mmCIF file of C-alpha atoms in Angstrom:
data_model
loop_
_atom_site.group_PDB
_atom_site.id
_atom_site.type_symbol
_atom_site.label_atom_id
_atom_site.label_comp_id
_atom_site.label_asym_id
_atom_site.label_seq_id
_atom_site.Cartn_x
_atom_site.Cartn_y
_atom_site.Cartn_z
ATOM 1 C CA MET A 1 -41.805 -37.646 3.614
ATOM 2 C CA LYS A 2 -43.606 -34.766 2.754
ATOM 3 C CA HIS A 3 -44.873 -32.201 5.368
ATOM 4 C CA PRO A 4 -47.899 -29.113 5.295
ATOM 5 C CA GLU A 5 -46.627 -26.140 6.491
ATOM 6 C CA VAL A 6 -48.850 -24.862 9.894
ATOM 7 C CA GLN A 7 -48.850 -22.021 11.594
ATOM 8 C CA LEU A 8 -49.699 -22.151 15.885
ATOM 9 C CA ILE A 9 -52.747 -20.965 16.735
ATOM 10 C CA VAL A 10 -53.696 -21.476 21.324
ATOM 11 C CA SER A 11 -57.892 -22.430 20.776
ATOM 12 C CA SER A 12 -59.515 -21.234 23.583
ATOM 13 C CA ASP A 13 -59.071 -24.059 26.051
ATOM 14 C CA GLY A 14 -55.450 -22.931 25.887
ATOM 15 C CA SER A 15 -55.080 -26.289 23.508
ATOM 16 C CA HIS A 16 -53.094 -25.799 20.066
ATOM 17 C CA THR A 17 -54.246 -26.237 17.557
ATOM 18 C CA LEU A 18 -52.894 -25.892 13.968
ATOM 19 C CA TYR A 19 -53.577 -23.721 10.626
ATOM 20 C CA ARG A 20 -52.707 -24.814 7.025
ATOM 21 C CA PRO A 21 -52.761 -21.464 4.978
ATOM 22 C CA ASP A 22 -52.298 -23.192 1.806
ATOM 23 C CA ILE A 23 -56.392 -24.371 2.172
ATOM 24 C CA GLY A 24 -57.326 -21.775 4.975
ATOM 25 C CA GLU A 25 -58.085 -24.214 7.850
ATOM 26 C CA PHE A 26 -57.844 -25.324 11.533
ATOM 27 C CA TYR A 27 -56.556 -28.633 12.818
ATOM 28 C CA HIS A 28 -58.427 -29.042 14.801
ATOM 29 C CA SER A 29 -61.329 -25.716 16.846
ATOM 30 C CA ARG A 30 -60.260 -22.951 17.275
ATOM 31 C CA TYR A 31 -62.467 -23.072 20.667
ATOM 32 C CA GLY A 32 -61.504 -26.047 22.302
ATOM 33 C CA ALA A 33 -59.087 -28.533 20.549
ATOM 34 C CA LEU A 34 -58.810 -30.781 23.096
ATOM 35 C CA GLY A 35 -62.703 -30.545 24.492
ATOM 36 C CA GLU A 36 -64.076 -30.573 20.451
ATOM 37 C CA SER A 37 -61.648 -34.781 21.032
ATOM 38 C CA ARG A 38 -63.395 -35.597 23.823
ATOM 39 C CA GLN A 39 -66.871 -34.917 22.940
ATOM 40 C CA VAL A 40 -67.359 -35.817 18.968
ATOM 41 C CA TYR A 41 -65.224 -38.317 18.908
ATOM 42 C CA VAL A 42 -64.889 -40.515 22.368
ATOM 43 C CA ARG A 43 -68.330 -39.466 22.959
ATOM 44 C CA TYR A 44 -70.036 -39.652 20.776
ATOM 45 C CA GLY A 45 -68.234 -42.347 19.045
ATOM 46 C CA LEU A 46 -66.308 -44.699 20.852
ATOM 47 C CA GLU A 47 -68.447 -44.904 24.184
ATOM 48 C CA GLU A 48 -70.848 -45.202 22.265
ATOM 49 C CA ALA A 49 -70.706 -47.943 20.148
ATOM 50 C CA ILE A 50 -69.108 -49.747 22.952
ATOM 51 C CA ASN A 51 -72.402 -48.849 25.037
ATOM 52 C CA ARG A 52 -74.194 -49.988 22.187
ATOM 53 C CA GLN A 53 -73.359 -53.235 20.959
ATOM 54 C CA ALA A 54 -71.939 -53.979 24.804
ATOM 55 C CA LEU A 55 -68.358 -53.921 22.985
ATOM 56 C CA ARG A 56 -65.352 -55.115 24.762
ATOM 57 C CA GLN A 57 -62.769 -54.813 21.550
ATOM 58 C CA VAL A 58 -63.831 -51.593 19.677
ATOM 59 C CA ARG A 59 -61.906 -51.359 16.388
ATOM 60 C CA VAL A 60 -61.651 -47.835 14.846
ATOM 61 C CA LEU A 61 -60.678 -46.292 11.613
ATOM 62 C CA GLU A 62 -59.827 -42.522 11.764
ATOM 63 C CA LEU A 63 -59.098 -40.124 8.584
ATOM 64 C CA GLY A 64 -56.156 -37.867 9.620
ATOM 65 C CA PHE A 65 -53.844 -38.444 12.775
ATOM 66 C CA GLY A 66 -52.335 -35.219 12.512
ATOM 67 C CA THR A 67 -51.569 -33.510 16.314
ATOM 68 C CA GLY A 68 -52.540 -37.336 17.105
ATOM 69 C CA LEU A 69 -55.346 -35.580 20.159
ATOM 70 C CA ASN A 70 -57.881 -37.641 19.060
ATOM 71 C CA MET A 71 -55.686 -40.976 20.057
ATOM 72 C CA LEU A 72 -54.724 -38.731 23.234
ATOM 73 C CA ALA A 73 -58.454 -38.304 23.340
ATOM 74 C CA VAL A 74 -58.541 -41.990 23.283
ATOM 75 C CA ILE A 75 -55.325 -43.240 25.822
ATOM 76 C CA GLU A 76 -57.409 -40.771 28.028
ATOM 77 C CA PHE A 77 -60.786 -43.270 28.554
ATOM 78 C CA LEU A 78 -58.822 -45.723 27.691
ATOM 79 C CA LEU A 79 -56.770 -45.829 31.170
ATOM 80 C CA GLN A 80 -60.127 -44.723 32.846
ATOM 81 C CA HIS A 81 -62.055 -48.382 31.336
ATOM 82 C CA PRO A 82 -58.836 -51.375 31.415
ATOM 83 C CA GLU A 83 -61.291 -53.831 30.353
ATOM 84 C CA ILE A 84 -62.273 -51.983 27.118
ATOM 85 C CA GLU A 85 -59.672 -53.310 24.064
ATOM 86 C CA VAL A 86 -59.558 -50.705 21.302
ATOM 87 C CA ILE A 87 -57.530 -51.311 17.752
ATOM 88 C CA TYR A 88 -57.048 -47.849 16.170
ATOM 89 C CA THR A 89 -56.256 -47.470 12.458
ATOM 90 C CA THR A 90 -55.003 -44.271 10.964
ATOM 91 C CA LEU A 91 -54.810 -43.130 7.898
ATOM 92 C CA GLU A 92 -52.652 -39.800 7.089
ATOM 93 C CA PRO A 93 -51.125 -39.458 3.608
ATOM 94 C CA LEU A 94 -49.301 -35.689 5.270
ATOM 95 C CA PRO A 95 -47.547 -35.887 8.699
ATOM 96 C CA LEU A 96 -46.671 -32.724 10.678
ATOM 97 C CA ALA A 97 -43.110 -32.539 10.661
ATOM 98 C CA GLN A 98 -40.957 -33.257 14.909
ATOM 99 C CA ASP A 99 -40.771 -30.071 15.109
ATOM 100 C CA ILE A 100 -44.596 -28.678 14.864
ATOM 101 C CA LEU A 101 -45.043 -31.458 17.459
ATOM 102 C CA ALA A 102 -42.720 -30.583 19.597
ATOM 103 C CA GLN A 103 -44.287 -27.051 20.430
ATOM 104 C CA LEU A 104 -47.547 -28.529 20.639
ATOM 105 C CA ASN A 105 -48.701 -27.666 24.615
ATOM 106 C CA TYR A 106 -51.095 -31.144 25.060
ATOM 107 C CA THR A 107 -48.535 -32.222 27.476
ATOM 108 C CA GLU A 108 -49.877 -28.809 29.596
ATOM 109 C CA GLN A 109 -53.166 -29.562 28.366
ATOM 110 C CA LEU A 110 -53.473 -33.751 29.339
ATOM 111 C CA PRO A 111 -53.831 -35.279 33.213
ATOM 112 C CA ASP A 112 -49.708 -36.392 33.345
ATOM 113 C CA ALA A 113 -50.548 -39.808 32.894
ATOM 114 C CA VAL A 114 -51.744 -39.313 29.419
ATOM 115 C CA ALA A 115 -49.345 -36.829 28.206
ATOM 116 C CA ALA A 116 -46.700 -39.454 28.646
ATOM 117 C CA TYR A 117 -48.074 -41.039 25.590
ATOM 118 C CA PHE A 118 -47.524 -37.982 23.123
ATOM 119 C CA ASP A 119 -44.089 -39.227 22.480
ATOM 120 C CA LYS A 120 -45.060 -42.790 22.123
ATOM 121 C CA ILE A 121 -47.602 -41.992 19.307
ATOM 122 C CA HIS A 122 -45.628 -39.750 17.243
ATOM 123 C CA ALA A 123 -42.433 -41.673 17.339
ATOM 124 C CA THR A 124 -44.089 -44.941 16.595
ATOM 125 C CA PRO A 125 -43.228 -47.170 12.951
ATOM 126 C CA TRP A 126 -45.819 -46.412 9.625
ATOM 127 C CA GLU A 127 -48.418 -49.277 8.678
ATOM 128 C CA THR A 128 -47.045 -51.291 11.031
ATOM 129 C CA PRO A 129 -48.810 -51.894 14.434
ATOM 130 C CA GLN A 130 -47.384 -51.383 17.579
ATOM 131 C CA PRO A 131 -48.970 -51.394 21.042
ATOM 132 C CA ILE A 132 -49.439 -48.446 23.287
ATOM 133 C CA LEU A 133 -51.200 -49.393 25.956
ATOM 134 C CA PRO A 134 -51.549 -53.252 27.262
ATOM 135 C CA ASN A 135 -55.626 -52.827 25.646
ATOM 136 C CA LEU A 136 -54.372 -50.072 22.900
ATOM 137 C CA GLN A 137 -52.903 -50.936 19.415
ATOM 138 C CA LEU A 138 -52.255 -48.041 17.040
ATOM 139 C CA ILE A 139 -51.573 -48.583 13.276
ATOM 140 C CA LYS A 140 -50.277 -45.408 11.510
ATOM 141 C CA SER A 141 -50.194 -45.455 7.196
ATOM 142 C CA GLU A 142 -49.290 -42.800 5.441
ATOM 143 C CA LYS A 143 -52.274 -44.233 2.671
ATOM 144 C CA GLY A 144 -55.021 -41.315 1.942
ATOM 145 C CA TRP A 145 -58.791 -42.776 2.643
ATOM 146 C CA GLN A 146 -59.451 -43.679 -1.942
ATOM 147 C CA GLU A 147 -55.800 -45.528 -1.168
ATOM 148 C CA ALA A 148 -56.330 -47.880 1.997
ATOM 149 C CA THR A 149 -57.792 -51.180 1.368
ATOM 150 C CA PHE A 150 -59.884 -52.679 4.098
ATOM 151 C CA ALA A 151 -62.641 -55.614 4.517
ATOM 152 C CA GLU A 152 -66.127 -55.296 4.617
ATOM 153 C CA GLY A 153 -66.852 -54.830 8.151
ATOM 154 C CA SER A 154 -63.327 -54.297 8.767
ATOM 155 C CA PHE A 155 -64.561 -51.485 11.965
ATOM 156 C CA ASP A 156 -66.672 -50.388 14.389
ATOM 157 C CA VAL A 157 -66.517 -46.466 14.521
ATOM 158 C CA ILE A 158 -64.852 -43.734 12.342
ATOM 159 C CA PHE A 159 -63.845 -40.652 13.621
ATOM 160 C CA TYR A 160 -64.337 -38.276 10.249
ATOM 161 C CA ASP A 161 -61.885 -35.986 10.850
ATOM 162 C CA ALA A 162 -61.465 -34.393 7.663
ATOM 163 C CA PHE A 163 -60.662 -30.541 6.844
ATOM 164 C CA ALA A 164 -64.300 -29.174 5.798
ATOM 165 C CA PRO A 165 -65.990 -29.564 3.267
ATOM 166 C CA GLU A 166 -65.882 -25.896 1.896
ATOM 167 C CA LYS A 167 -61.266 -26.291 2.000
ATOM 168 C CA GLN A 168 -61.064 -30.507 0.754
ATOM 169 C CA PRO A 169 -64.544 -30.994 -0.938
ATOM 170 C CA GLU A 170 -63.306 -33.786 -2.711
ATOM 171 C CA LEU A 171 -63.700 -35.911 0.610
ATOM 172 C CA TRP A 172 -66.943 -34.649 1.305
ATOM 173 C CA GLU A 173 -67.595 -37.046 -1.767
ATOM 174 C CA GLN A 174 -70.932 -39.847 -2.124
ATOM 175 C CA PRO A 175 -67.360 -41.954 -2.973
ATOM 176 C CA ASN A 176 -65.936 -42.020 0.574
ATOM 177 C CA PHE A 177 -69.312 -42.413 2.199
ATOM 178 C CA GLU A 178 -69.832 -45.557 0.017
ATOM 179 C CA LEU A 179 -66.196 -46.960 1.688
ATOM 180 C CA ALA A 180 -66.722 -45.583 4.860
ATOM 181 C CA PHE A 181 -70.067 -48.113 4.795
ATOM 182 C CA ARG A 182 -68.821 -50.682 3.366
ATOM 183 C CA TRP A 183 -66.168 -50.397 6.043
ATOM 184 C CA LEU A 184 -68.056 -50.302 9.410
ATOM 185 C CA ALA A 185 -69.269 -53.164 10.766
ATOM 186 C CA ASN A 186 -73.261 -53.460 11.188
ATOM 187 C CA GLY A 187 -74.302 -51.489 14.267
ATOM 188 C CA GLY A 188 -71.048 -49.385 13.146
ATOM 189 C CA ILE A 189 -70.542 -45.494 14.020
ATOM 190 C CA LEU A 190 -69.198 -42.752 12.292
ATOM 191 C CA THR A 191 -68.783 -39.444 14.023
ATOM 192 C CA THR A 192 -67.793 -36.091 12.703
ATOM 193 C CA TYR A 193 -68.140 -32.627 13.608
ATOM 194 C CA CYS A 194 -69.422 -31.574 9.584
ATOM 195 C CA SER A 195 -73.079 -31.483 9.959
ATOM 196 C CA LYS A 196 -73.256 -29.270 6.752
ATOM 197 C CA SER A 197 -76.849 -30.124 4.604
ATOM 198 C CA ALA A 198 -75.183 -31.217 1.797
ATOM 199 C CA VAL A 199 -73.258 -33.903 4.250
ATOM 200 C CA ILE A 200 -76.093 -35.078 5.751
ATOM 201 C CA ARG A 201 -78.113 -35.884 2.700
ATOM 202 C CA THR A 202 -75.277 -37.733 1.299
ATOM 203 C CA LEU A 203 -75.004 -39.378 3.664
ATOM 204 C CA LYS A 204 -78.521 -40.727 4.176
ATOM 205 C CA ALA A 205 -78.513 -41.639 0.593
ATOM 206 C CA ILE A 206 -76.367 -44.523 1.518
ATOM 207 C CA GLY A 207 -78.131 -45.751 3.903
ATOM 208 C CA PHE A 208 -76.573 -44.695 6.989
ATOM 209 C CA GLN A 209 -79.046 -43.524 10.002
ATOM 210 C CA VAL A 210 -78.162 -39.935 10.995
ATOM 211 C CA GLU A 211 -77.906 -37.527 14.379
ATOM 212 C CA LYS A 212 -77.702 -34.597 14.685
ATOM 213 C CA LEU A 213 -75.704 -33.774 18.359
ATOM 214 C CA SER A 214 -74.864 -30.871 20.161
ATOM 215 C CA GLY A 215 -71.350 -29.339 19.714
ATOM 216 C CA ARG A 216 -68.988 -27.509 21.759
ATOM 217 C CA PRO A 217 -69.579 -23.734 22.415
ATOM 218 C CA PHE A 218 -69.693 -22.320 18.952
ATOM 219 C CA LYS A 219 -70.208 -25.125 16.769
ATOM 220 C CA ARG A 220 -74.664 -25.741 17.513
ATOM 221 C CA GLU A 221 -74.594 -29.226 15.805
ATOM 222 C CA VAL A 222 -72.425 -32.421 14.678
ATOM 223 C CA THR A 223 -72.866 -35.124 13.215
ATOM 224 C CA ARG A 224 -73.763 -39.126 14.189
ATOM 225 C CA ALA A 225 -73.866 -42.494 11.617
ATOM 226 C CA VAL A 226 -74.884 -45.559 12.331
ATOM 227 C CA LYS A 227 -75.008 -48.240 10.004
ATOM 228 C CA SER A 228 -77.829 -50.143 10.442
ATOM 229 C CA ALA A 229 -78.231 -53.405 11.377
ATOM 230 C CA HIS A 230 -81.057 -54.163 9.211
ATOM 231 C CA THR A 231 -79.291 -52.409 5.699
ATOM 232 C CA GLN A 232 -76.776 -54.822 4.100
ATOM 233 C CA THR A 233 -74.031 -53.538 1.922
#
């Protein structure tokens, strides 16, 4: 299993992020890693999908498992909402090494009830569905975005947490968002921290309804894209 070379960085809210010197990019916001996960992916993605469609089972697809922080934020939400069930699929072609994971301070930053699951989500085997909570199933895959094969309408929410367009431009090209559009159910939501004009134009050209939403400190806007229930793939 190949692991990326990374450096440990403390973000503004005290939670760790990681820096990849080979591409000059951070895994999470330097201005609050945990806050970004809670706002961009749980609040704007998962919660919005539940509220818009009155869902009780939500199928989530994440691009970039990385540190597992987005999933920990989902666990935090589900512990407070046991009536909601999530099936969480995540794609990560370059998993982090165990010695790096052991240094992350998320167990100190999160409530104890959430932090207790940090080791479990990273220890689960790849490519095999695993129960994490009574209302949460995790499927980790080492496939990349273009290698994955999902049926049309397989997901209700996509956490598009790829590295920035200037660092990994191939992940932000139209064919990738066409896959996202196909994999989302009608009414499904894609959320991402990125709000660059070129990305917005691409999402709209494919057929997404796009909203710019307020971001975290030093990140004025983030993006939510919705596959209209009236749009056909």
